[in-house]
Amino acid sequence: MSILDTNYLINYYFEEISKIPHGSYNEERISNYLVTFAKEHSLNFYQDDMFNVIIFKNASKGYENHEPLILQGHMDMVCEKNNDFHHDFVKDPLDLYVEGHYLHAKGTTLGADDGVGVCYMLALLSDENLKHPPLECIFTVQEEVGFCGAFHLDVSLLQGKRMIGLDNETEEETCTSSAGGNEIKIIKQVNFIENNSTAYYLNITGLIGGHSGECINMSRGNANKIASRILYHLLKDGIDIRLVKIHGGLKDNAIARECQVVFVSEANFETLDKYINTYVSDIKRELQNSDPNLVVSLQEYQADLCMNSIDSEAIINTMYLVPNGKLDESQLIPGLTTLSLNMGIVRTNDNNVTINISLRSPLSSSINELCLQIEQIALMYGAYVDASDPYPGWDYNSHSKLRTSFKEYYLKHTGKVLREVATHGGLETGVWAKKFQVLI
């Protein structure tokens, strides 16, 4: 029994793909569904060894001389569920239901990102009454885990030089720009010595955190940076600090909400607590609007080993000097962050301390410069930098003919002004913009 009004083709296809598990790395079945769809509608198609699919549709009568148009969306979905709900994302279909004006999946994520984009394309490809230019519809895999399908896809079969990405979230708006990025690890080898001093446990909690693309412009506190600030000021005020371990943040692309530090010192608890409360008082005033629930606590601890003073100071100084947060914004789009970095994770493992940093900008030159700055800071303190392969950004095109046409059409047929938005997050559109220079 249908949940939605399947007279609308988009609804029909969304119910169909919801029956097929399609999490990241598990797209083979939905990819084969798309191939079967193409065959049933006598459409040319291409499926690669990673299960990306391209489906081609000839222009409708009278539109044969128009430029081809590329449409694109990704077929994988994020798979999350309630802890008390039994669901196997590898084999179980989604259980759809409607509540008010919203469609949900019982106990799990819905997959509208980017199932809606997939179904828009299927509806366009199957509707013989539409007037359209030649269509080239791209369905990618593994978008949610790093744009893997987009990077892999051979685009030599495509003729179009115009593209509309269908991975958006809100009606009445169009996205005009996205950030590229890179993940950097600062790795410092450290030496441990026997400890005969009192150990302390510094715990930073209560921060809001957030996504390093969407929330980096909100000046929210980063627990890793707060930890390094406290430790740096202790050293600056003449208090000896030798680290035992530091553990902060959960993901590169998430603003660290918590950080735990174990260190040893000759100073007694009362002295340390007094100094730390002074620093924290300043930090709380600075973050009173963004993070009103910041909590910093100190307690005595036990540790048989600790890093030597030189390595401890090197780690603290490196963390303190590496910039963090929003660094620049667009001169064309008010409020759009165009350069940022996030110290997402800090870990002590065996004899290494690793600092994971996520960099974002639509301009590769800005990211490259920032990488060099971080590398120089690391080298000053005997650490080295390991950088991942960057993903490209999509810079704002103030002369986009396609966007101008879309705005004019939208105003004419809806009476509403189309909103232009830009994101500091990453989109597959950046991959396409670099890969075949589409006019987005």
Coordinates of C-alpha atoms in Angstrom, one line a residue:
M1 CA 0.0 0.0 0.0
S2 CA 1.3 3.4 -1.0
I3 CA 2.1 6.0 1.7
L4 CA 2.3 8.9 -0.8
D5 CA 0.2 10.0 -3.7
T6 CA 2.1 8.0 -6.4
N7 CA 0.2 9.8 -9.2
Y8 CA 3.2 12.2 -8.8
L9 CA 6.1 10.4 -10.3
I10 CA 8.6 11.8 -7.7
N11 CA 6.5 10.2 -5.0
Y12 CA 6.2 7.0 -6.8
Y13 CA 10.0 6.6 -7.3
F14 CA 10.8 7.7 -3.8
E15 CA 8.7 4.9 -2.4
E16 CA 10.4 2.5 -4.9
I17 CA 13.9 3.4 -3.9
S18 CA 13.0 3.3 -0.2
K19 CA 12.4 -0.4 -0.6
I20 CA 16.1 -0.8 -1.7
P21 CA 18.8 -0.4 1.0
H22 CA 21.2 2.2 -0.3
G23 CA 23.7 3.3 2.3
S24 CA 27.2 4.4 1.4
Y25 CA 29.2 1.4 0.1
N26 CA 25.9 -0.5 -0.3
E27 CA 24.7 1.0 -3.6
E28 CA 24.9 -1.9 -6.0
R29 CA 21.2 -2.8 -5.8
I30 CA 19.9 0.7 -6.3
S31 CA 22.5 1.2 -9.1
N32 CA 21.1 -1.9 -10.8
Y33 CA 17.6 -0.6 -10.3
L34 CA 18.6 2.5 -12.2
V35 CA 20.0 0.4 -15.0
T36 CA 16.8 -1.7 -15.2
F37 CA 14.8 1.6 -15.3
A38 CA 16.9 2.8 -18.2
K39 CA 16.3 -0.4 -20.1
E40 CA 12.6 -0.4 -19.5
H41 CA 12.4 3.2 -20.9
S42 CA 14.7 2.5 -23.8
L43 CA 17.2 5.0 -22.6
N44 CA 20.9 4.8 -23.2
F45 CA 22.9 4.4 -20.0
Y46 CA 26.4 3.8 -18.6
Q47 CA 27.3 2.0 -15.3
D48 CA 30.9 1.9 -14.2
D49 CA 32.7 -0.5 -11.9
M50 CA 31.9 1.5 -8.8
F51 CA 28.2 1.5 -9.7
N52 CA 27.9 5.1 -10.7
V53 CA 25.3 5.5 -13.4
I54 CA 24.6 8.0 -16.2
I55 CA 21.3 7.9 -18.0
F56 CA 20.8 9.8 -21.3
K57 CA 17.5 11.1 -22.7
N58 CA 17.2 12.7 -26.2
A59 CA 15.7 16.1 -26.5
S60 CA 12.0 16.4 -26.9
K61 CA 10.6 17.5 -30.3
G62 CA 11.6 21.0 -31.1
Y63 CA 14.4 21.1 -28.6
E64 CA 17.0 19.1 -30.6
N65 CA 19.3 22.1 -31.1
H66 CA 19.4 23.1 -27.5
E67 CA 22.5 22.6 -25.4
P68 CA 22.5 19.4 -23.4
L69 CA 21.8 19.8 -19.7
I70 CA 23.5 17.7 -17.0
L71 CA 21.5 16.9 -13.9
Q72 CA 23.2 15.3 -10.9
G73 CA 22.5 13.7 -7.6
H74 CA 23.8 10.9 -5.3
M75 CA 22.2 7.6 -4.6
D76 CA 23.7 6.9 -1.2
M77 CA 22.1 7.9 2.1
V78 CA 23.3 8.4 5.6
C79 CA 22.3 5.4 7.7
E80 CA 21.4 6.3 11.3
K81 CA 18.8 4.8 13.6
N82 CA 17.4 5.1 17.1
N83 CA 19.3 2.9 19.6
D84 CA 16.1 1.0 20.6
F85 CA 15.0 0.3 17.0
H86 CA 16.0 -2.9 15.2
H87 CA 16.9 -2.2 11.5
D88 CA 19.5 -3.7 9.3
F89 CA 20.5 -1.1 6.7
V90 CA 22.1 -3.7 4.5
K91 CA 19.0 -5.6 3.8
D92 CA 15.9 -3.9 5.4
P93 CA 13.6 -1.5 3.4
L94 CA 12.7 1.8 5.1
D95 CA 9.4 2.0 6.9
L96 CA 7.8 5.2 5.6
Y97 CA 5.0 7.1 7.3
V98 CA 3.4 10.6 7.1
E99 CA 3.0 12.8 10.1
G100 CA 1.3 16.1 9.4
H101 CA 2.9 17.5 6.3
Y102 CA 6.1 15.6 6.7
L103 CA 7.3 12.2 5.5
H104 CA 9.4 10.2 7.9
A105 CA 11.0 6.7 8.2
K106 CA 10.2 4.8 11.3
G107 CA 13.2 4.7 13.7
T108 CA 15.7 5.6 10.9
T109 CA 17.0 8.3 8.7
L110 CA 14.8 8.9 5.6
G111 CA 17.3 9.2 2.8
A112 CA 15.7 12.3 1.2
D113 CA 19.4 13.4 0.9
D114 CA 19.7 12.8 -1.9
G115 CA 16.8 10.4 -2.7
V116 CA 14.7 13.4 -3.7
G117 CA 17.3 14.4 -6.3
V118 CA 17.4 10.9 -7.6
C119 CA 13.6 10.8 -7.9
Y120 CA 13.4 14.1 -9.6
M121 CA 15.7 12.8 -12.4
L122 CA 13.7 9.5 -12.7
A123 CA 10.5 11.5 -13.0
L124 CA 12.0 13.7 -15.7
L125 CA 13.4 10.7 -17.6
S126 CA 10.1 8.8 -17.5
D127 CA 7.7 11.6 -18.4
E128 CA 7.2 11.7 -22.2
N129 CA 5.1 14.9 -22.0
L130 CA 7.9 17.2 -20.9
K131 CA 9.6 19.7 -23.1
H132 CA 13.4 19.5 -22.5
P133 CA 16.8 19.7 -24.1
P134 CA 19.0 16.6 -24.2
L135 CA 19.4 15.3 -20.7
E136 CA 22.4 13.7 -19.1
C137 CA 21.5 12.4 -15.6
I138 CA 24.4 11.4 -13.3
F139 CA 23.7 9.2 -10.2
T140 CA 26.8 8.9 -8.0
V141 CA 27.8 6.6 -5.1
Q142 CA 29.6 7.3 -1.8
E143 CA 28.9 11.0 -1.8
E144 CA 28.3 11.0 2.0
V145 CA 31.8 9.5 2.7
G146 CA 33.9 11.8 0.6
F147 CA 32.6 12.3 -3.0
C148 CA 34.2 9.0 -4.0
G149 CA 31.9 8.2 -6.8
A150 CA 32.2 11.7 -8.3
F151 CA 36.0 11.5 -8.2
H152 CA 35.9 8.1 -9.9
L153 CA 33.4 8.7 -12.7
D154 CA 34.7 9.0 -16.2
V155 CA 33.0 12.0 -17.7
S156 CA 34.2 11.7 -21.2
L157 CA 30.8 10.4 -22.3
L158 CA 29.1 13.7 -21.4
Q159 CA 28.5 16.4 -23.9
G160 CA 26.8 19.0 -21.6
K161 CA 28.5 22.1 -20.3
R162 CA 25.7 23.2 -18.1
M163 CA 24.8 21.4 -14.8
I164 CA 22.2 21.6 -12.1
G165 CA 23.1 19.8 -8.9
L166 CA 20.0 18.3 -7.2
D167 CA 21.5 17.9 -3.7
N168 CA 19.8 20.9 -2.0
E169 CA 17.6 21.1 1.1
T170 CA 15.2 23.9 0.8
E171 CA 12.5 25.1 -1.6
E172 CA 12.7 28.6 -3.0
E173 CA 16.5 28.8 -3.0
T174 CA 19.5 27.8 -5.1
C175 CA 23.0 27.2 -3.9
T176 CA 25.7 29.2 -5.6
S177 CA 29.0 28.2 -4.1
S178 CA 30.6 25.5 -1.9
A179 CA 33.9 25.0 -0.1
G180 CA 36.7 22.7 -1.0
G181 CA 38.9 21.3 1.7
N182 CA 41.7 19.3 3.0
E183 CA 42.4 17.2 6.1
I184 CA 45.8 17.7 7.8
K185 CA 47.4 15.8 10.6
I186 CA 50.2 17.2 12.7
I187 CA 52.2 14.3 14.1
K188 CA 54.7 14.8 16.9
Q189 CA 56.7 11.9 18.3
V190 CA 57.1 12.3 22.1
N191 CA 59.3 10.8 24.8
F192 CA 58.0 9.6 28.1
I193 CA 59.9 9.6 31.4
E194 CA 59.2 8.3 34.9
N195 CA 56.9 10.6 36.8
N196 CA 57.4 11.5 40.5
S197 CA 55.1 14.5 40.6
T198 CA 51.4 14.9 41.2
A199 CA 49.2 14.3 38.2
Y200 CA 46.1 16.3 37.3
Y201 CA 43.0 15.7 35.1
L202 CA 41.7 18.8 33.2
N203 CA 38.3 18.3 31.8
I204 CA 36.6 20.7 29.4
T205 CA 32.9 20.1 28.6
G206 CA 29.6 21.9 28.0
L207 CA 30.4 23.4 24.6
I208 CA 27.8 23.3 21.8
G209 CA 30.1 22.3 19.0
G210 CA 28.6 21.9 15.5
H211 CA 29.6 21.2 11.9
S212 CA 32.9 22.8 10.8
G213 CA 31.3 24.0 7.6
E214 CA 27.9 25.2 8.7
C215 CA 28.8 26.5 12.1
I216 CA 32.4 27.7 11.9
N217 CA 31.2 31.4 11.5
M218 CA 29.4 31.3 14.8
S219 CA 32.5 31.8 16.9
R220 CA 31.7 28.7 19.1
G221 CA 34.3 27.5 21.5
N222 CA 36.6 24.7 20.4
A223 CA 37.6 22.5 23.4
N224 CA 41.0 21.6 21.9
K225 CA 41.9 25.2 21.5
I226 CA 40.6 26.1 25.0
A227 CA 42.8 23.3 26.5
S228 CA 45.9 24.6 24.7
R229 CA 45.1 28.2 25.8
I230 CA 44.9 27.1 29.4
L231 CA 48.1 25.0 29.2
Y232 CA 50.0 27.7 27.4
H233 CA 49.1 30.4 29.9
L234 CA 50.2 28.1 32.8
L235 CA 53.6 27.8 31.1
K236 CA 53.7 31.5 30.4
D237 CA 53.1 32.2 34.1
G238 CA 56.0 30.1 35.1
I239 CA 54.2 26.8 36.1
D240 CA 55.9 23.7 34.9
I241 CA 53.6 21.4 32.8
R242 CA 54.5 17.9 31.5
L243 CA 51.8 16.2 29.5
V244 CA 50.7 12.6 30.1
K245 CA 47.9 12.5 27.4
I246 CA 45.5 14.7 25.6
H247 CA 42.2 13.5 24.1
G248 CA 39.9 16.0 22.5
G249 CA 37.1 16.0 19.8
L250 CA 35.5 13.2 17.9
K251 CA 35.6 14.1 14.2
D252 CA 37.8 16.3 11.9
N253 CA 34.7 18.2 10.6
A254 CA 33.1 18.7 14.0
I255 CA 33.9 21.6 16.4
A256 CA 35.3 19.8 19.4
R257 CA 32.9 19.9 22.3
E258 CA 35.0 18.2 24.9
C259 CA 38.7 17.7 25.7
Q260 CA 40.5 15.8 28.5
V261 CA 44.1 16.5 29.4
V262 CA 46.2 14.6 32.0
F263 CA 49.4 16.5 33.0
V264 CA 51.9 16.5 35.9
S265 CA 53.2 19.6 37.7
E266 CA 55.2 20.5 40.8
A267 CA 52.6 23.1 41.5
N268 CA 49.9 22.1 44.1
F269 CA 46.2 21.8 43.4
E270 CA 45.3 25.2 44.9
T271 CA 47.8 27.1 42.8
L272 CA 46.8 25.4 39.6
D273 CA 43.1 25.8 40.3
K274 CA 43.5 29.5 41.0
Y275 CA 45.4 30.2 37.8
I276 CA 43.0 28.1 35.7
N277 CA 39.9 29.8 37.1
T278 CA 41.4 33.1 36.1
Y279 CA 41.9 32.0 32.5
V280 CA 38.5 30.3 32.4
S281 CA 36.8 33.5 33.7
D282 CA 38.1 35.3 30.6
I283 CA 37.1 32.5 28.2
K284 CA 33.6 32.3 29.6
R285 CA 33.1 36.1 29.1
E286 CA 34.2 35.7 25.5
L287 CA 31.9 32.7 24.9
Q288 CA 28.9 33.9 27.1
N289 CA 26.6 34.1 24.0
S290 CA 27.8 31.2 21.9
D291 CA 28.7 28.6 24.7
P292 CA 27.1 29.7 28.0
N293 CA 27.4 26.2 29.5
L294 CA 31.2 25.8 29.3
V295 CA 32.6 23.8 32.3
V296 CA 36.3 23.4 33.1
S297 CA 37.2 21.2 36.0
L298 CA 40.4 20.1 37.6
Q299 CA 41.1 17.1 39.8
E300 CA 44.1 15.1 41.0
Y301 CA 45.0 12.0 39.1
Q302 CA 47.5 9.2 38.9
A303 CA 50.2 8.8 36.3
D304 CA 53.4 6.7 36.3
L305 CA 54.9 8.3 33.2
C306 CA 54.8 11.7 31.5
M307 CA 56.3 13.4 28.5
N308 CA 59.5 15.3 29.0
S309 CA 59.3 19.1 29.3
I310 CA 60.6 19.8 25.8
D311 CA 58.0 17.6 24.1
S312 CA 55.2 18.9 26.3
E313 CA 55.9 22.5 25.5
A314 CA 56.2 21.6 21.8
I315 CA 52.7 20.1 21.8
I316 CA 51.2 22.9 23.8
N317 CA 52.8 25.6 21.7
T318 CA 51.8 24.0 18.4
M319 CA 48.2 23.7 19.4
Y320 CA 48.2 27.2 20.7
L321 CA 49.8 28.8 17.6
V322 CA 47.8 26.9 14.9
P323 CA 44.8 29.2 14.0
N324 CA 41.3 28.0 14.3
G325 CA 37.8 29.1 13.2
K326 CA 36.7 31.6 10.5
L327 CA 39.6 33.4 8.9
D328 CA 38.1 35.2 5.9
E329 CA 34.7 35.9 4.3
S330 CA 33.4 36.7 0.8
Q331 CA 33.5 40.1 -0.6
L332 CA 30.5 39.3 -2.8
I333 CA 28.2 37.3 -0.6
P334 CA 27.6 38.9 2.9
G335 CA 28.3 36.5 5.7
L336 CA 29.8 33.7 3.7
T337 CA 32.9 32.2 5.2
T338 CA 35.6 31.6 2.5
L339 CA 38.4 30.4 4.6
S340 CA 38.4 28.4 7.9
L341 CA 40.0 25.6 9.8
N342 CA 38.9 23.4 12.6
M343 CA 41.1 21.6 15.1
G344 CA 38.8 18.6 15.3
I345 CA 40.7 15.8 17.0
V346 CA 43.7 15.6 19.3
R347 CA 44.9 12.2 20.4
T348 CA 47.9 10.7 22.3
N349 CA 48.6 7.2 21.0
D350 CA 51.7 5.3 22.2
N351 CA 54.6 7.7 21.6
N352 CA 52.8 10.1 19.2
V353 CA 50.5 13.0 19.6
T354 CA 48.3 13.6 16.5
I355 CA 46.4 16.8 15.8
N356 CA 43.7 16.5 13.1
I357 CA 42.7 19.7 11.3
S358 CA 40.0 20.3 8.7
L359 CA 40.6 23.2 6.2
R360 CA 37.9 24.7 4.0
S361 CA 37.8 27.3 1.2
P362 CA 36.3 27.5 -2.3
L363 CA 39.8 28.6 -3.4
S364 CA 42.6 26.0 -3.6
S365 CA 45.2 28.8 -3.3
S366 CA 43.9 29.8 0.1
I367 CA 43.9 26.2 1.3
N368 CA 47.5 25.7 0.0
E369 CA 48.7 28.8 1.8
L370 CA 47.1 27.8 5.0
C371 CA 48.7 24.3 4.7
L372 CA 52.1 25.9 4.4
Q373 CA 51.6 28.0 7.5
I374 CA 50.5 25.0 9.5
E375 CA 53.5 23.1 8.2
Q376 CA 55.9 25.8 9.3
I377 CA 54.4 25.9 12.8
A378 CA 54.8 22.1 13.1
L379 CA 58.4 22.1 11.9
M380 CA 59.3 24.7 14.5
Y381 CA 58.4 22.2 17.2
G382 CA 59.8 19.1 15.7
A383 CA 56.5 17.7 14.2
Y384 CA 55.6 16.8 10.7
V385 CA 52.5 17.3 8.6
D386 CA 50.5 14.6 6.7
A387 CA 47.9 16.0 4.3
S388 CA 45.1 14.1 2.6
D389 CA 44.1 14.5 -1.0
P390 CA 42.1 17.7 -1.2
Y391 CA 38.6 18.0 -2.6
P392 CA 37.8 21.0 -4.8
G393 CA 35.6 23.9 -4.1
W394 CA 33.1 25.7 -6.3
D395 CA 33.7 29.4 -6.3
Y396 CA 30.9 31.8 -6.8
N397 CA 30.3 32.8 -10.5
S398 CA 28.7 36.2 -10.5
H399 CA 28.0 35.9 -14.3
S400 CA 26.2 32.5 -14.3
K401 CA 23.8 32.5 -17.2
L402 CA 22.1 29.4 -16.0
R403 CA 21.4 30.8 -12.5
T404 CA 20.1 34.1 -14.1
S405 CA 17.7 32.1 -16.3
F406 CA 16.5 30.0 -13.4
K407 CA 15.8 33.2 -11.3
E408 CA 13.8 34.7 -14.1
Y409 CA 11.8 31.6 -14.8
Y410 CA 11.1 31.1 -11.0
L411 CA 9.8 34.6 -10.6
K412 CA 7.6 34.4 -13.7
H413 CA 6.0 31.1 -12.8
T414 CA 5.7 31.4 -9.0
G415 CA 5.7 35.2 -8.3
K416 CA 8.5 34.6 -5.8
V417 CA 12.1 35.8 -5.8
L418 CA 14.5 32.8 -5.7
R419 CA 16.9 33.1 -2.8
E420 CA 20.6 32.6 -3.5
V421 CA 22.5 30.8 -0.8
A422 CA 26.1 29.6 -0.5
T423 CA 27.6 27.0 1.8
H424 CA 30.9 26.6 3.5
G425 CA 30.3 22.9 3.4
G426 CA 31.5 20.6 0.6
L427 CA 29.4 19.6 -2.3
E428 CA 30.0 17.3 -5.3
T429 CA 29.4 20.3 -7.4
G430 CA 33.0 21.4 -6.7
V431 CA 34.2 18.1 -8.1
W432 CA 32.2 18.6 -11.3
A433 CA 33.2 22.2 -11.7
K434 CA 36.8 21.2 -11.7
K435 CA 36.5 18.0 -13.6
F436 CA 34.8 19.2 -16.7
Q437 CA 34.4 23.0 -16.3
V438 CA 30.6 23.0 -16.3
L439 CA 29.0 26.4 -16.2
I440 CA 27.1 26.1 -12.9

